[in-house]
Coordinates of C-alpha atoms in Angstrom, one line a residue:
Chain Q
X1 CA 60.2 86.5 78.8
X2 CA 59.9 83.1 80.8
X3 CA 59.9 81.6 77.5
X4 CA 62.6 83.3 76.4
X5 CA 64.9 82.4 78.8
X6 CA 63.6 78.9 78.9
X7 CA 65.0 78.8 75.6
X8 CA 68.0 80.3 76.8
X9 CA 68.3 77.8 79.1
X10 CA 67.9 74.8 76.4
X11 CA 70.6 76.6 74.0
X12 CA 72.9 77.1 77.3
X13 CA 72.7 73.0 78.5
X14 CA 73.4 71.9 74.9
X15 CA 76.2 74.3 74.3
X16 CA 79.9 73.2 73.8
X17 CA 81.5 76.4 74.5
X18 CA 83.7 77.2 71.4
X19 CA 86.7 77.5 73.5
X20 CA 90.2 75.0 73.0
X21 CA 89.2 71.9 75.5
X22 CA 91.9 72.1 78.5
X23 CA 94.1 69.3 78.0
X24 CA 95.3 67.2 81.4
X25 CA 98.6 68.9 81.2
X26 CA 97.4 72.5 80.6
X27 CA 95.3 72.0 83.4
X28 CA 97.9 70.1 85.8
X29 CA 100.6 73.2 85.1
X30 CA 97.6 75.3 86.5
X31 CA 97.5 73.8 89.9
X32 CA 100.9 75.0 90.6
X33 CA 100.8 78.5 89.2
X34 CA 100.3 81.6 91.3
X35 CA 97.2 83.0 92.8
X36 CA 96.3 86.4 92.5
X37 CA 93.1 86.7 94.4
X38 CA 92.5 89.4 96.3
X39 CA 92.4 87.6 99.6
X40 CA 96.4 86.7 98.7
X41 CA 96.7 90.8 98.1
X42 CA 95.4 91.5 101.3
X43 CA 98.0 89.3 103.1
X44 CA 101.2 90.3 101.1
X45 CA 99.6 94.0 101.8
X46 CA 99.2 93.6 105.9
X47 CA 102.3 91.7 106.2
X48 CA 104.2 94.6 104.2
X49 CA 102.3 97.5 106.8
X50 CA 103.1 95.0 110.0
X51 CA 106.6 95.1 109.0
X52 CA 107.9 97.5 106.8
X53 CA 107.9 100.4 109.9
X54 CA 109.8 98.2 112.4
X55 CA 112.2 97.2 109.7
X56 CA 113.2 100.8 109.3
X57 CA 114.6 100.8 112.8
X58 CA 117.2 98.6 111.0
X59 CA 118.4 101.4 109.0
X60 CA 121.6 103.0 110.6
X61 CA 120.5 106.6 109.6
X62 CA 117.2 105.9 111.0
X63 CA 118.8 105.0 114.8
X64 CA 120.7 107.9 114.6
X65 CA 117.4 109.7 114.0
X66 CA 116.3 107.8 117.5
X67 CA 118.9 110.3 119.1
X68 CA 117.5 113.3 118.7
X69 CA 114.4 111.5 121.2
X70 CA 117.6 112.0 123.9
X71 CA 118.4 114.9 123.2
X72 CA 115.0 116.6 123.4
X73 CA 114.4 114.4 126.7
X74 CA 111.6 112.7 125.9
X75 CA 113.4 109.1 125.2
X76 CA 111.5 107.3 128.3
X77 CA 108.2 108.4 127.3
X78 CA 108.8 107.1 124.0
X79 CA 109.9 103.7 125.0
X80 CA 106.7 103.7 127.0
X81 CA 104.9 104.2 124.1
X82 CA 106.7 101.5 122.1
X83 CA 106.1 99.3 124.9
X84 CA 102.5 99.8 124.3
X85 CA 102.8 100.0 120.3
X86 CA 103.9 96.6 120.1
X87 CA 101.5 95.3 122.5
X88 CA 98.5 96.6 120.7
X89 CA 100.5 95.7 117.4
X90 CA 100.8 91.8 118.3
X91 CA 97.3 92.0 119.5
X92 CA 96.3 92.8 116.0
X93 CA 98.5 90.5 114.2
X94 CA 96.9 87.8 116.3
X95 CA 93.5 88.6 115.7
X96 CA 94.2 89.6 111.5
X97 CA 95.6 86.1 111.9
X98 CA 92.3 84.5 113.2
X99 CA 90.2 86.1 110.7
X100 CA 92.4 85.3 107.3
X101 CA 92.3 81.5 108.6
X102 CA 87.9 81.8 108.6
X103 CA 88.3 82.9 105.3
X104 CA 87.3 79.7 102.7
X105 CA 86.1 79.8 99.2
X106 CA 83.7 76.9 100.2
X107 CA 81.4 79.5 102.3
X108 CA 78.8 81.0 100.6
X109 CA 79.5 84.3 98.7
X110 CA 77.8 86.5 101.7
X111 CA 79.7 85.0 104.0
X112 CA 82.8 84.8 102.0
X113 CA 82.5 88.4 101.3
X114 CA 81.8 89.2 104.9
X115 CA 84.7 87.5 106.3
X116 CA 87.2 89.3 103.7
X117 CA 85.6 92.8 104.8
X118 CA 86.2 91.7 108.3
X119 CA 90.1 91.0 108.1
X120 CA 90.2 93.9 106.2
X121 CA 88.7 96.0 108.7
X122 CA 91.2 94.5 111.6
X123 CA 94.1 95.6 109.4
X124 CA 92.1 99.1 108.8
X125 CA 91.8 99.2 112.1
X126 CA 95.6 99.2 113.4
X127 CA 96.7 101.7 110.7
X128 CA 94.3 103.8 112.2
X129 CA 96.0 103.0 115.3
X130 CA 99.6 103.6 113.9
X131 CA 98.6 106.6 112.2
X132 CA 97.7 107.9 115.7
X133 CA 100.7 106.8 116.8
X134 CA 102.7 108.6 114.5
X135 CA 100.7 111.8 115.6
X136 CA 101.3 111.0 119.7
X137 CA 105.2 110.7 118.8
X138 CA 104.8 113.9 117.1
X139 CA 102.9 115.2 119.9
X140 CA 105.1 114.5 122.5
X141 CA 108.2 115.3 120.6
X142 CA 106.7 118.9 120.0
X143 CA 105.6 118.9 124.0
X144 CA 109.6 117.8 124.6
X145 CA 110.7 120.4 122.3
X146 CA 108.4 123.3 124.6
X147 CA 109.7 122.3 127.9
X148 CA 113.5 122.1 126.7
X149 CA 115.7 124.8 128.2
X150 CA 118.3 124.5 126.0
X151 CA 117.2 123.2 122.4
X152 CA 120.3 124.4 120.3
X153 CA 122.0 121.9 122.4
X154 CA 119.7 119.2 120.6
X155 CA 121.3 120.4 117.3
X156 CA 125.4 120.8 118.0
X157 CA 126.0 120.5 113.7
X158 CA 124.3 124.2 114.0
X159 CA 125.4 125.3 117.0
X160 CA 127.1 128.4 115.3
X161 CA 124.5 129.2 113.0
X162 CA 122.2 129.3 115.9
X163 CA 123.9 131.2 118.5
X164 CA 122.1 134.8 117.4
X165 CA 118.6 133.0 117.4
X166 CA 116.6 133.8 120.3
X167 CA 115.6 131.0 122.0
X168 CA 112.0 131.3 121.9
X169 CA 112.2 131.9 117.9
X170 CA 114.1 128.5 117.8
X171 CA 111.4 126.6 119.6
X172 CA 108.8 127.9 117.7
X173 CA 110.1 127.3 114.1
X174 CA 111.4 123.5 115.7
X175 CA 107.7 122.7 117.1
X176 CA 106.3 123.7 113.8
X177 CA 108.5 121.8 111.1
X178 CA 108.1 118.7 113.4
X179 CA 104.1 119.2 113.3
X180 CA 104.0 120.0 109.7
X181 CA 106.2 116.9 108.9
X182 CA 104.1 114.5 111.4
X183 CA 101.0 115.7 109.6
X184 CA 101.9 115.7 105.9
X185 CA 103.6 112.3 106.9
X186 CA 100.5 111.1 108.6
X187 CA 98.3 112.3 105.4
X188 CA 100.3 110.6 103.1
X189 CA 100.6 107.1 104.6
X190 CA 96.9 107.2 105.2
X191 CA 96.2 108.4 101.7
X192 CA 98.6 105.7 100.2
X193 CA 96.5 102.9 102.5
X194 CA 92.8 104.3 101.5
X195 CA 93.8 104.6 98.1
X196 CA 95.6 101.1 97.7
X197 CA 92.2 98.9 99.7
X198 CA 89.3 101.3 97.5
X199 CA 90.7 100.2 94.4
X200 CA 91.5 96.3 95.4
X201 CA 88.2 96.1 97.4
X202 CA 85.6 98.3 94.8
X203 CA 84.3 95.4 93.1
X204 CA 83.8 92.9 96.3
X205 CA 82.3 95.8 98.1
X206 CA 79.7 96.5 95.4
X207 CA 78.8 92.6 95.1
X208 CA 78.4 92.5 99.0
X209 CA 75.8 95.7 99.4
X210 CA 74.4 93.7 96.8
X211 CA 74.0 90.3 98.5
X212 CA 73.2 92.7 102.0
X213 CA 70.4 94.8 100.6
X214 CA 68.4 91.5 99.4
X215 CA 68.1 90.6 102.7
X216 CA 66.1 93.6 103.9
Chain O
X1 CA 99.5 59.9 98.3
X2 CA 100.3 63.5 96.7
X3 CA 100.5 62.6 93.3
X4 CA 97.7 60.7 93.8
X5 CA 95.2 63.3 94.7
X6 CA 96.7 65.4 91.8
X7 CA 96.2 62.9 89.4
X8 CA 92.3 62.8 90.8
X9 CA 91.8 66.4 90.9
X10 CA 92.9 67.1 87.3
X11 CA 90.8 64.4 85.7
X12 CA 87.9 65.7 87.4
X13 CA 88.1 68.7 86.3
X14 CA 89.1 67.9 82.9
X15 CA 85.8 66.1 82.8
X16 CA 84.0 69.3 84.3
X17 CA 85.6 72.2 82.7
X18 CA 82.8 73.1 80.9
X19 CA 81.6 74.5 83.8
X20 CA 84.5 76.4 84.2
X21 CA 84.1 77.8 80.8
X22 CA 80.7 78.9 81.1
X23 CA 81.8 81.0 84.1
X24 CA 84.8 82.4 82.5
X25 CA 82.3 83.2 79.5
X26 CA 80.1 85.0 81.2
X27 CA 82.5 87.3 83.9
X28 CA 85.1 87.6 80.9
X29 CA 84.8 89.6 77.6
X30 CA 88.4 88.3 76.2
X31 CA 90.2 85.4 75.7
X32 CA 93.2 86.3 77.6
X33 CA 90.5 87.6 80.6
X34 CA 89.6 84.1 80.3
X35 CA 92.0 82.0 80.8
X36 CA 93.6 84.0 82.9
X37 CA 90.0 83.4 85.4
X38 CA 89.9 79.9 83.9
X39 CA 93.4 79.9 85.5
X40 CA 92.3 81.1 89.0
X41 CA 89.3 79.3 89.7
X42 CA 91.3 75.9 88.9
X43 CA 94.4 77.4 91.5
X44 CA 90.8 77.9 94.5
X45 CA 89.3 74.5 93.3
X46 CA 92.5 73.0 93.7
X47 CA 93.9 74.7 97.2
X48 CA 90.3 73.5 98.5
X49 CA 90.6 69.7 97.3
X50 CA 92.0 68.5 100.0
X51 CA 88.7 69.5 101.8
X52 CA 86.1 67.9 99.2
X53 CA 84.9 65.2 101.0
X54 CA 83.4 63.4 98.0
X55 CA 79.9 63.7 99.8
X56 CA 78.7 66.1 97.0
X57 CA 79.0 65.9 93.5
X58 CA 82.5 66.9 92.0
X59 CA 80.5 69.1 90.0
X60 CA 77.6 70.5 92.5
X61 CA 81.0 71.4 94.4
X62 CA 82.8 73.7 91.7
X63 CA 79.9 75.9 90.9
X64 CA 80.4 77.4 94.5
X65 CA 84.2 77.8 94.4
X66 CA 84.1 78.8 90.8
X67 CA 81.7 81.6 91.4
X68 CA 82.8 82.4 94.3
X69 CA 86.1 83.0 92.8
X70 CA 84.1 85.1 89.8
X71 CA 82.6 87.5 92.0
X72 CA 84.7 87.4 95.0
X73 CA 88.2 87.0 95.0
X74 CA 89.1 87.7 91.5
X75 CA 90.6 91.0 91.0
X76 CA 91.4 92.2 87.6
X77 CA 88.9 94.8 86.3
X78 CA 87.2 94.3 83.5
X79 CA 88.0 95.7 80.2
X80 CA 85.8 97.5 78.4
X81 CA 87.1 96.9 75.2
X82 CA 85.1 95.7 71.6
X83 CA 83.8 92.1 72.5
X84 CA 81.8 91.7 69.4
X85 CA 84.5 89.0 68.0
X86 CA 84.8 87.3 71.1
X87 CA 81.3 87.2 71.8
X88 CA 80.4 86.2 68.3
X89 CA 82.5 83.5 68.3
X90 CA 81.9 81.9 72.4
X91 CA 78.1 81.9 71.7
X92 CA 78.0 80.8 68.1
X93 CA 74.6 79.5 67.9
X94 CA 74.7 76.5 66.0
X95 CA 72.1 77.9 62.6
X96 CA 71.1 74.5 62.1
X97 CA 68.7 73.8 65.4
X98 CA 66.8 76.8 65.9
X99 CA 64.9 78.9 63.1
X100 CA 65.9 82.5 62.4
X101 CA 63.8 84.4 64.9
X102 CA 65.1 82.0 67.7
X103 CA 68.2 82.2 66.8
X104 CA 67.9 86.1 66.5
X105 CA 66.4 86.1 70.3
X106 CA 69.2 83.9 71.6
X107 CA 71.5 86.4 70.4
X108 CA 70.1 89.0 72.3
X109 CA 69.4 87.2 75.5
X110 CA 73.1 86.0 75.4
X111 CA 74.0 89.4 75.1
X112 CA 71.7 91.2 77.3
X113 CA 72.6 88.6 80.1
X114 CA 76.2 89.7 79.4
X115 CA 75.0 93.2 80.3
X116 CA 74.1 92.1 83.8
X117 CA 75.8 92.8 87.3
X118 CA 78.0 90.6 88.8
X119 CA 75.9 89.3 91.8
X120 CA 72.9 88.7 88.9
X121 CA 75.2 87.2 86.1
X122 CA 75.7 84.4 89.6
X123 CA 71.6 83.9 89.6
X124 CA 71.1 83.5 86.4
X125 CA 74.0 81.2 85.6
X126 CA 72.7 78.7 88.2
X127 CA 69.3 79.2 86.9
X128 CA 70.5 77.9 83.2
X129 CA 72.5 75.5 85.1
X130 CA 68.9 74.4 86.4
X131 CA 69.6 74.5 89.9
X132 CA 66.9 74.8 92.5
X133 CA 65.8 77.5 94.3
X134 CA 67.2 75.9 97.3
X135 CA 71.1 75.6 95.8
X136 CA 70.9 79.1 94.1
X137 CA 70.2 80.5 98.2
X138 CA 73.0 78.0 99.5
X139 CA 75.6 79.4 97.0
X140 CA 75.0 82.6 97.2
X141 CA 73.8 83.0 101.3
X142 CA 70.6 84.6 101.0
X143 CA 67.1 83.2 101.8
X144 CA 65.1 80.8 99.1
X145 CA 62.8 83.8 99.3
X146 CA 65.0 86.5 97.9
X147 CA 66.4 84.2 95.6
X148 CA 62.9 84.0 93.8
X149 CA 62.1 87.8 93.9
X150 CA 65.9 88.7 92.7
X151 CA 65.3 86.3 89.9
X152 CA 62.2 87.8 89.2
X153 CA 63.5 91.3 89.6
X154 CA 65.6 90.4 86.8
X155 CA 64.0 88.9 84.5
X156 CA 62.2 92.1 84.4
X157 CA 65.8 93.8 84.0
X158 CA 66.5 91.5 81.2
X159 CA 63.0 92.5 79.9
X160 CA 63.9 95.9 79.7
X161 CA 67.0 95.6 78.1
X162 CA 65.5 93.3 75.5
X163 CA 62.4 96.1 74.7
X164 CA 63.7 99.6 75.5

């Protein structure tokens, strides 16, 4: 075998690809094209899920949404929690930030590979956090909802249609469609994310436990 | 100053794109695959110019972004589709140097080296390249040590595929 790949290695030095020789224009159009790596995914990816759920606050429909917070009571708790949110939320930014800058295709491939599973894991990491988030909204809107003396108050556009439903049975159905929403929502998002990273990261996470399982 | 460094950058690798090749031949079972990592790996080389210090050899430098761009950060999976023609015609062995039973074996290696995994594809194109021991560890960030065993470990792979 040694000798076979020695000649493999003679044939290999000598050979002249047979593919058309880049010429200095091809190759200068290059420089200014596009990258697709997956490192540039990554980024267009975590900016999209830093942004995309405050953006929706922009949405008329969506403050109007805010109002129902008011009218189950529970507006100041949230706004604590946003307060916290975007805390945690900048903290992350700042940190994803570090990371992306270590990453450099001058590293060697272990550490390379390392470094891109690391910012991916900080960005793992706070749509874990927002997907909890989501669930302690959901939480404390359900909790709001209990406590509430008056709920068909909450909903004046029904007020007629609800005036022979006991309260109780209002409560009930109201605490349930907001937990089955929170969760199905919840699910989905996190579905969408897990689904989106396995297939971008499948091959670089193969190569890595790869590299890593040399070393033991 | 610009136009400068984009005028040195190009020629160089115009000089050295046969290295390029040879990793887009061996990661790639298409033309269009091809060029379209040929494409890539000029984009990484070029974004990390600026910090080539021209202490290393223009050359020693690419084989570490280019494969590093091969197994790393390119994305695109790879088809599975016929690659006899394309095959066939990347590795034509020229008939004239080698007799028939070498050619035959070159054949096989060529393809059985094809059949490879990503992270072995990287050791064995730095071994044909005839780098050290030392500069297949650097590239790749794992000990001089492993480097020999994994290379070991498959030429015994390639072994197999060669006598099943």
């Amino acid at each position: 075998m040694t000798d076979e790949l020695e000649l493999l290695k003679k044939d290999w030095q000598n050979k002249e690809f047979n593919v058309p020789k880049l010429s200095y224009e091809d190759i200068h159009k290059m420089i200014w094209k596009k990258s697709s790596s997956i490192v540039k995914w990554i980024l267009i990816i975590s900016i999209l899920e830093f942004s995309v759920p405050h953006l929706l606050y922009l949405f008329p429909s969506m403050r109007e949404g805010m109002e129902v917070y008011e009218k189950i009571g529970v507006s100041q708790y949230l706004f604590g929690l946003s307060v916290f949110i975007y805390t945690v939320a900048l903290y992350f930014i700042f940190q994803f930030y570090k990371r992306f800058k270590e990453i450099s295709v001058l590293d060697n491939s272990k550490n390379l590979m390392r470094k891109i599973i690391k910012t991916r894991k900080t960005v793992k990491h706070y749509v874990i956090f927002s997907l909890s988030m989501i669930m302690v909204t959901i939480i404390i809107m359900i909790i709001g909802v209990y406590l509430n003396d008056n709920i068909a108050l909450a909903f004046p556009e029904f007020k007629e249609g609800l005036a022979n439903v006991s309260q109780e049975k209002l409560k009930i159905t109201i605490m349930l469609a907001i937990g089955i929403f929170g969760v199905v929502l919840t699910l989905f998002m996190g579905g969408v994310y897990f689904l989106l990273y396995g297939l971008l990261l499948r091959k670089l996470k193969k190569n890595y436990t790869e590299l890593r399982q040399l070393e033991i | 100053m610009n136009k400068e460094l984009e005028h040195k950058f190009v020629t160089e690798l115009q000089d050295n794109q046969n290295i390029v090749h040879k990793v887009c031949t061996l990661y790639t079972n298409d033309r269009d695959s091809h060029n379209d990592l040929f494409q890539e790996i000029t984009i990484q080389l070029w974004k990390a110019y600026p910090k080539f210090r021209g202490d290393a050899k223009f050359s020693t430098w690419m084989y570490r972004v280019a494969l590093n761009t091969a197994i790393t950060l390119y994305r695109k999976n790879k088809k599975r589709i016929d690659t006899a023609d394309y095959e066939s015609v990347i590795f034509k062995i020229k008939a004239d140097e080698y007799d028939e039973t070498e050619e035959l074996q070159l054949k096989l290696m060529y393809k059985a080296v094809k059949q490879l995994g990503d992270v072995d594809k990287a050791l064995v194109f730095l071994y044909l390249e005839d780098k050290n021991y030392t500069e297949i560890s650097d590239t790749l960030g794992i000990s001089e040590v492993n480097a020999r065993v994994k290379m070991n470990r498959i030429k015994n792979k390639l072994r197999t595929i060669l006598n099943p």
